[in-house]
Short mmCIF file of C-alpha atoms in Angstrom, two decimals:
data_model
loop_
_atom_site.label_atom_id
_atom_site.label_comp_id
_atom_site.label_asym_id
_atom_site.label_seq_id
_atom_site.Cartn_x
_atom_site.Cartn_y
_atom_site.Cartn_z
CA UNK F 1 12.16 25.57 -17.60
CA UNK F 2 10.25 22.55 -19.33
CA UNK F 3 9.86 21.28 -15.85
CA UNK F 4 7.98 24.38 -14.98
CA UNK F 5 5.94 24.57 -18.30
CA UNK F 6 4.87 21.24 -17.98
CA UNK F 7 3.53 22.16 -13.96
CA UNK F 8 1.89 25.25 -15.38
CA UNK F 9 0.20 23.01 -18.07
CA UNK F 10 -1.53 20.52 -15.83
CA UNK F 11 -1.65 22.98 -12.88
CA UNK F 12 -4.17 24.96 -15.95
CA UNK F 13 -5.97 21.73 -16.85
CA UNK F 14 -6.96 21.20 -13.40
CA UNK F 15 -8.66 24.09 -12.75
CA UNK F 16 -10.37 24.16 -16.03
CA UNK F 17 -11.95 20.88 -15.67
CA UNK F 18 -12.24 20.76 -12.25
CA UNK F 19 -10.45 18.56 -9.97
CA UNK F 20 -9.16 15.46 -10.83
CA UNK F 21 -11.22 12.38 -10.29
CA UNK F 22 -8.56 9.50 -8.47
CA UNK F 23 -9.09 5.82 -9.08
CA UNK F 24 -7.44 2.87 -8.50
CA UNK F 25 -6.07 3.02 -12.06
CA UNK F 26 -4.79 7.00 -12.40
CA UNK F 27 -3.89 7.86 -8.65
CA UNK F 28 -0.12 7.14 -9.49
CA UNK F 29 -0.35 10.49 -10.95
CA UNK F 30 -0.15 11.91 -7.94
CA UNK F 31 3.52 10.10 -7.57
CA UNK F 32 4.94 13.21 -10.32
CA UNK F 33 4.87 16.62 -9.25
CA UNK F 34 2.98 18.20 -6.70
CA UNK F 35 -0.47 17.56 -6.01
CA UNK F 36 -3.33 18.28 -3.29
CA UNK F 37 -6.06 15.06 -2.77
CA UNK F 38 -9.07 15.48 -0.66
CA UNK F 39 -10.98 12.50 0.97
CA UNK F 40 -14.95 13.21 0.99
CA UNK F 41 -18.55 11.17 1.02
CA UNK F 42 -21.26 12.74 0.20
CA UNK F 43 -22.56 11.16 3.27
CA UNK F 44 -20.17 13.31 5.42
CA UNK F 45 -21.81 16.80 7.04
CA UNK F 46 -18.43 17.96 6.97
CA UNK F 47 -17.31 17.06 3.35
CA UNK F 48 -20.13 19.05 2.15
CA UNK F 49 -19.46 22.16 4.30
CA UNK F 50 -16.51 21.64 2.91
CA UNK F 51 -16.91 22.09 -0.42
CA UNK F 52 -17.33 25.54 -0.61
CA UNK F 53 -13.36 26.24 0.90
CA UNK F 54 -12.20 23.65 -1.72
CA UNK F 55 -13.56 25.54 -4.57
CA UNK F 56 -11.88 29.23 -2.93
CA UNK F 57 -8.87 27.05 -2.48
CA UNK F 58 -8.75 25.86 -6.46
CA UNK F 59 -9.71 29.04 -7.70
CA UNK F 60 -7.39 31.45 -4.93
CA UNK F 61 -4.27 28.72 -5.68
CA UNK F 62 -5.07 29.33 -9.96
CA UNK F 63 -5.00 33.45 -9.45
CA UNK F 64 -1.59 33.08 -7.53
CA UNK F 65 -0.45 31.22 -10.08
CA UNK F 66 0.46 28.33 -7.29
CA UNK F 67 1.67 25.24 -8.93
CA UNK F 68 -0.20 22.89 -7.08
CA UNK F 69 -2.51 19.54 -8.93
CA UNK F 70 -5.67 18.97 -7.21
CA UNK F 71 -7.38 15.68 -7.28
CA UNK F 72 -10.23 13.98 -5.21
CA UNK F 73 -11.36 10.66 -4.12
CA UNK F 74 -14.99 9.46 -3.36
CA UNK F 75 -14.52 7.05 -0.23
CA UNK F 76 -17.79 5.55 -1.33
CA UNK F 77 -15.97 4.36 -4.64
CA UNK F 78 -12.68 3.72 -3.96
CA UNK F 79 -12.40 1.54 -1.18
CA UNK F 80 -8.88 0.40 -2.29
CA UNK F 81 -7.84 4.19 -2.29
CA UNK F 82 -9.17 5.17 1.11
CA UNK F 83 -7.33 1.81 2.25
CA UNK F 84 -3.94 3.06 0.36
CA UNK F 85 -3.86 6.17 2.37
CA UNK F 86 -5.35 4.38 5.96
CA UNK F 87 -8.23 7.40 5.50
CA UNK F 88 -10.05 7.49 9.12
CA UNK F 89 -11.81 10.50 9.34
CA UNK F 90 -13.51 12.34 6.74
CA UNK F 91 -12.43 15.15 4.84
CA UNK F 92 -8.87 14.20 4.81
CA UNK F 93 -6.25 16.45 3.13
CA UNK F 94 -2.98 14.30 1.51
CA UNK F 95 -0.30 16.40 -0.12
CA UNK F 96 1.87 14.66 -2.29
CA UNK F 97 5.29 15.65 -3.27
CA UNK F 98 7.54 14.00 -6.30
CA UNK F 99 6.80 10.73 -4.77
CA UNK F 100 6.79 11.41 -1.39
CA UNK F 101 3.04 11.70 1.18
CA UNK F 102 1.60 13.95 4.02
CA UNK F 103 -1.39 14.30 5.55
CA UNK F 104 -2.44 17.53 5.61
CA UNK F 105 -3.15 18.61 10.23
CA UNK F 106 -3.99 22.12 9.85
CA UNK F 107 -7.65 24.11 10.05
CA UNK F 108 -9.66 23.06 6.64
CA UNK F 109 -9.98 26.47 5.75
CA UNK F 110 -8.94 27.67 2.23
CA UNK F 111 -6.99 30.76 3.80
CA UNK F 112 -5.23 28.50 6.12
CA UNK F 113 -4.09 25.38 3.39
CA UNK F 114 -3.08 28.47 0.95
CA UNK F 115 -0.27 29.77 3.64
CA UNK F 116 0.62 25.75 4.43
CA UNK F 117 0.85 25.76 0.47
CA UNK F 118 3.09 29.30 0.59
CA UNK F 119 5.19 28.61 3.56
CA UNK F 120 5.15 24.88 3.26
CA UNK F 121 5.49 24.30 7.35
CA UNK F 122 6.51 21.02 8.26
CA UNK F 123 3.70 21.16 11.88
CA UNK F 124 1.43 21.75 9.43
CA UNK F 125 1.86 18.40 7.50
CA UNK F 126 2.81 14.29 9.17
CA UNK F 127 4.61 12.33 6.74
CA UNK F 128 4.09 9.46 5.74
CA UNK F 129 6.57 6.88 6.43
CA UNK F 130 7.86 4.66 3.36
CA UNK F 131 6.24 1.37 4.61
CA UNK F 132 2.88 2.97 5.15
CA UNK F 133 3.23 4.62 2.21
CA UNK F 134 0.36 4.26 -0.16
CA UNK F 135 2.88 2.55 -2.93
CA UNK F 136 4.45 0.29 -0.41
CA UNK F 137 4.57 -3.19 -0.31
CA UNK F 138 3.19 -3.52 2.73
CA UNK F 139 -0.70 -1.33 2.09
CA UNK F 140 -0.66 -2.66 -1.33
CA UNK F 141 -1.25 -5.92 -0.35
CA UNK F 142 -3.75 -4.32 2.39
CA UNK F 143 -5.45 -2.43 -0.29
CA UNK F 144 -5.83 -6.05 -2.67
CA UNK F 145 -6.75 -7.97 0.18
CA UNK F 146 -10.20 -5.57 1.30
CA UNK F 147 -11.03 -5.53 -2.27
CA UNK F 148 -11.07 -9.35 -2.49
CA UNK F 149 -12.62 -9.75 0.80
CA UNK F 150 -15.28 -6.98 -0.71
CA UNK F 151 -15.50 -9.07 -4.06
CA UNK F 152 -16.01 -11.95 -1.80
CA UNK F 153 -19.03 -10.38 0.19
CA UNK F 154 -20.80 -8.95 -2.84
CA UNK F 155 -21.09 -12.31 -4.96
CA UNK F 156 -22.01 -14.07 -1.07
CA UNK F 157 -24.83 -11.64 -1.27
CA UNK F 158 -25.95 -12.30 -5.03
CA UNK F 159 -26.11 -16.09 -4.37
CA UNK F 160 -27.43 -15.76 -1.28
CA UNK F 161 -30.09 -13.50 -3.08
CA UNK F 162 -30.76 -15.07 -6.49
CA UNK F 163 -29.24 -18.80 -5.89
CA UNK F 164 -32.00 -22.56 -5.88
CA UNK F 165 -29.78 -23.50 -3.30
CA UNK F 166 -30.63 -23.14 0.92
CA UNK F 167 -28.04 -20.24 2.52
CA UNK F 168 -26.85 -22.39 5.10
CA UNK F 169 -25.35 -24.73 1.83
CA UNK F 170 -23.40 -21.63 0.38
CA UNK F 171 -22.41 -20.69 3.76
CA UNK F 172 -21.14 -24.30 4.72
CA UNK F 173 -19.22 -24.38 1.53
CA UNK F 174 -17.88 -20.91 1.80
CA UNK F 175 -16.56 -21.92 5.53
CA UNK F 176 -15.25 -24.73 4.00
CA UNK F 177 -13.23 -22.70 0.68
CA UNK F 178 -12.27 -20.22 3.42
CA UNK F 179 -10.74 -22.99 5.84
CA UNK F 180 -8.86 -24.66 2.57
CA UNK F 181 -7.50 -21.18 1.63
CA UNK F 182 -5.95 -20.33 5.22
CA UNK F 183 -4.75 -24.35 5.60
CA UNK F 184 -2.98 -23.47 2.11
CA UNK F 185 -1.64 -19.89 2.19
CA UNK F 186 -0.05 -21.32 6.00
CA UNK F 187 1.74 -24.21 4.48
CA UNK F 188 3.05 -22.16 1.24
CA UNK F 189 4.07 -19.33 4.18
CA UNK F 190 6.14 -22.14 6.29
CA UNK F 191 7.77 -23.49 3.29
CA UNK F 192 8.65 -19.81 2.24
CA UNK F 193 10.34 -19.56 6.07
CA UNK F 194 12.04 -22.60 6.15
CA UNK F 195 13.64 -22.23 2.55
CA UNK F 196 14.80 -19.01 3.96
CA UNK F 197 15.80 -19.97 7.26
CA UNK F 198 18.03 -23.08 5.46
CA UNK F 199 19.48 -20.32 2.90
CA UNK F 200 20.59 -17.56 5.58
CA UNK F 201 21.51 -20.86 8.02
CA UNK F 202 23.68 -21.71 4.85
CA UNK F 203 25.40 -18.57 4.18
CA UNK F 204 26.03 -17.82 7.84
CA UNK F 205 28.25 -21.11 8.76
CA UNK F 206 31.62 -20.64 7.69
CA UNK F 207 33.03 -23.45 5.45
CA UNK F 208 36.11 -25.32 6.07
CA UNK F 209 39.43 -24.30 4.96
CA UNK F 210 41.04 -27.67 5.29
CA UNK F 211 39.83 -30.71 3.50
CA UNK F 212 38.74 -33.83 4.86
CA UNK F 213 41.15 -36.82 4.87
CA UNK F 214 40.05 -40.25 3.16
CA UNK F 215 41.34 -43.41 4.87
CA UNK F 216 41.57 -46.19 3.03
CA UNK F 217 39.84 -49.60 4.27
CA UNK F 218 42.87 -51.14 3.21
CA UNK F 219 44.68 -48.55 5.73
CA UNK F 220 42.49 -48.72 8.29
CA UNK F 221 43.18 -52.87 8.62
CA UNK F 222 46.96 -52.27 8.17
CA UNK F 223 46.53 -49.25 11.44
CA UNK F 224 44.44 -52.02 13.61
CA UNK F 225 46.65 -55.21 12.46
CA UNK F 226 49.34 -52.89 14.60
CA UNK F 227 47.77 -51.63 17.25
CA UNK F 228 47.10 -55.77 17.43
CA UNK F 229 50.58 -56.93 17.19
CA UNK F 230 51.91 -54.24 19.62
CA UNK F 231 49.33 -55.21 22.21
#
């Protein structure tokens, strides 16, 4: 019943303030409950004839009393959100479940994503599989890497821009950071394997049961003196 309250509560601040805004620091929201994220750019045709459905579908979903979050995510600002959730076309529909993802296949039509959100038909979602999952291991790293490649790019572009130094300087010296990072993130990467390799090589020979016999040097010259004296 406080479950339920709780739902109502948030389900009530949505539509009151609108959607939710997503960023790389709140989308884990999404994780609790149940929640509804659209994709856009304002730069997409079809985001903005869009729009208008998404609205029927906040305000239809709030009269039915459906307990269903909805969020959004500007592609144009979140790059590392759009990478999360491998976004290719634009608008995308993600509905997220206590934890679990699926993109949303049907007609974007508020009439149609209301009976998905009724009936709940599994053709009418794809989920997401836990390694491509936007909190996996896996598109987490994805998602850090394209910002730091974007981080990269944009303070290229300011010392290209506002730098007393020629470009082809900066570039040589980038080429030359960039071939010292790779050289070093391979080495740390074959260490990493072989320290693994030796520990499951380790644990997968069998040790011997019986233990080894120490001969003497003493013995050993008293065993040849015979063979010697027999011969």
């Amino acid at each position: 019943m406080l479950g339920l309250l709780v739902a109502l509560l948030h389900i009530c601040a949505t539509t009151t303030t609108g959607p939710l805004k997503l960023h790389s620091l709140n989308w884990k929201k999404i994780k609790s409950e149940e929640w509804l994220v659209k994709f856009y750019s304002n730069r997409c045709g079809a985001c903005v004839h869009f729009q208008s459905e998404w609205r029927k579908l906040i305000e239809t979903a709030h009269e039915l009393n459906i307990t269903v979050g909805f969020a959004e995510v500007d592609v144009d600002k979140e790059l590392e959100l759009s990478v999360r959730f491998l976004i290719q076309a634009l608008p995308t529909i993600v509905f997220a479940s206590h934890g679990k993802f699926y993109r949303y296949l049907g007609p974007r039509e508020h009439a149609k994503i209301l009976n998905f959100l009724n009936l709940r038909k599994s053709e009418d979602v794809k989920e997401m599989s836990k390694y491509m999952a936007p909190d996996s291991f896996l598109i987490s790293l994805l998602a850090k890497m394209s910002i730091l490649g974007l981080r990269i790019h944009e303070y290229y572009m300011v010392l290209i821009k506002d730098s007393k130094y020629p470009a082809w300087l900066i570039v040589s010296v980038a080429i030359l950071f960039c071939i010292g990072a790779a050289t070093l993130t391979i080495i740390l990467i074959v260490q990493f394997l072989d320290l693994l390799y030796s520990w499951i090589f380790r644990k997968s020979v069998p040790r011997s049961k019986t233990t080894p016999t120490l001969i003497s040097k003493a013995d050993g010259d008293d065993k040849s003196q015979g063979h010697l004296k027999n011969a």
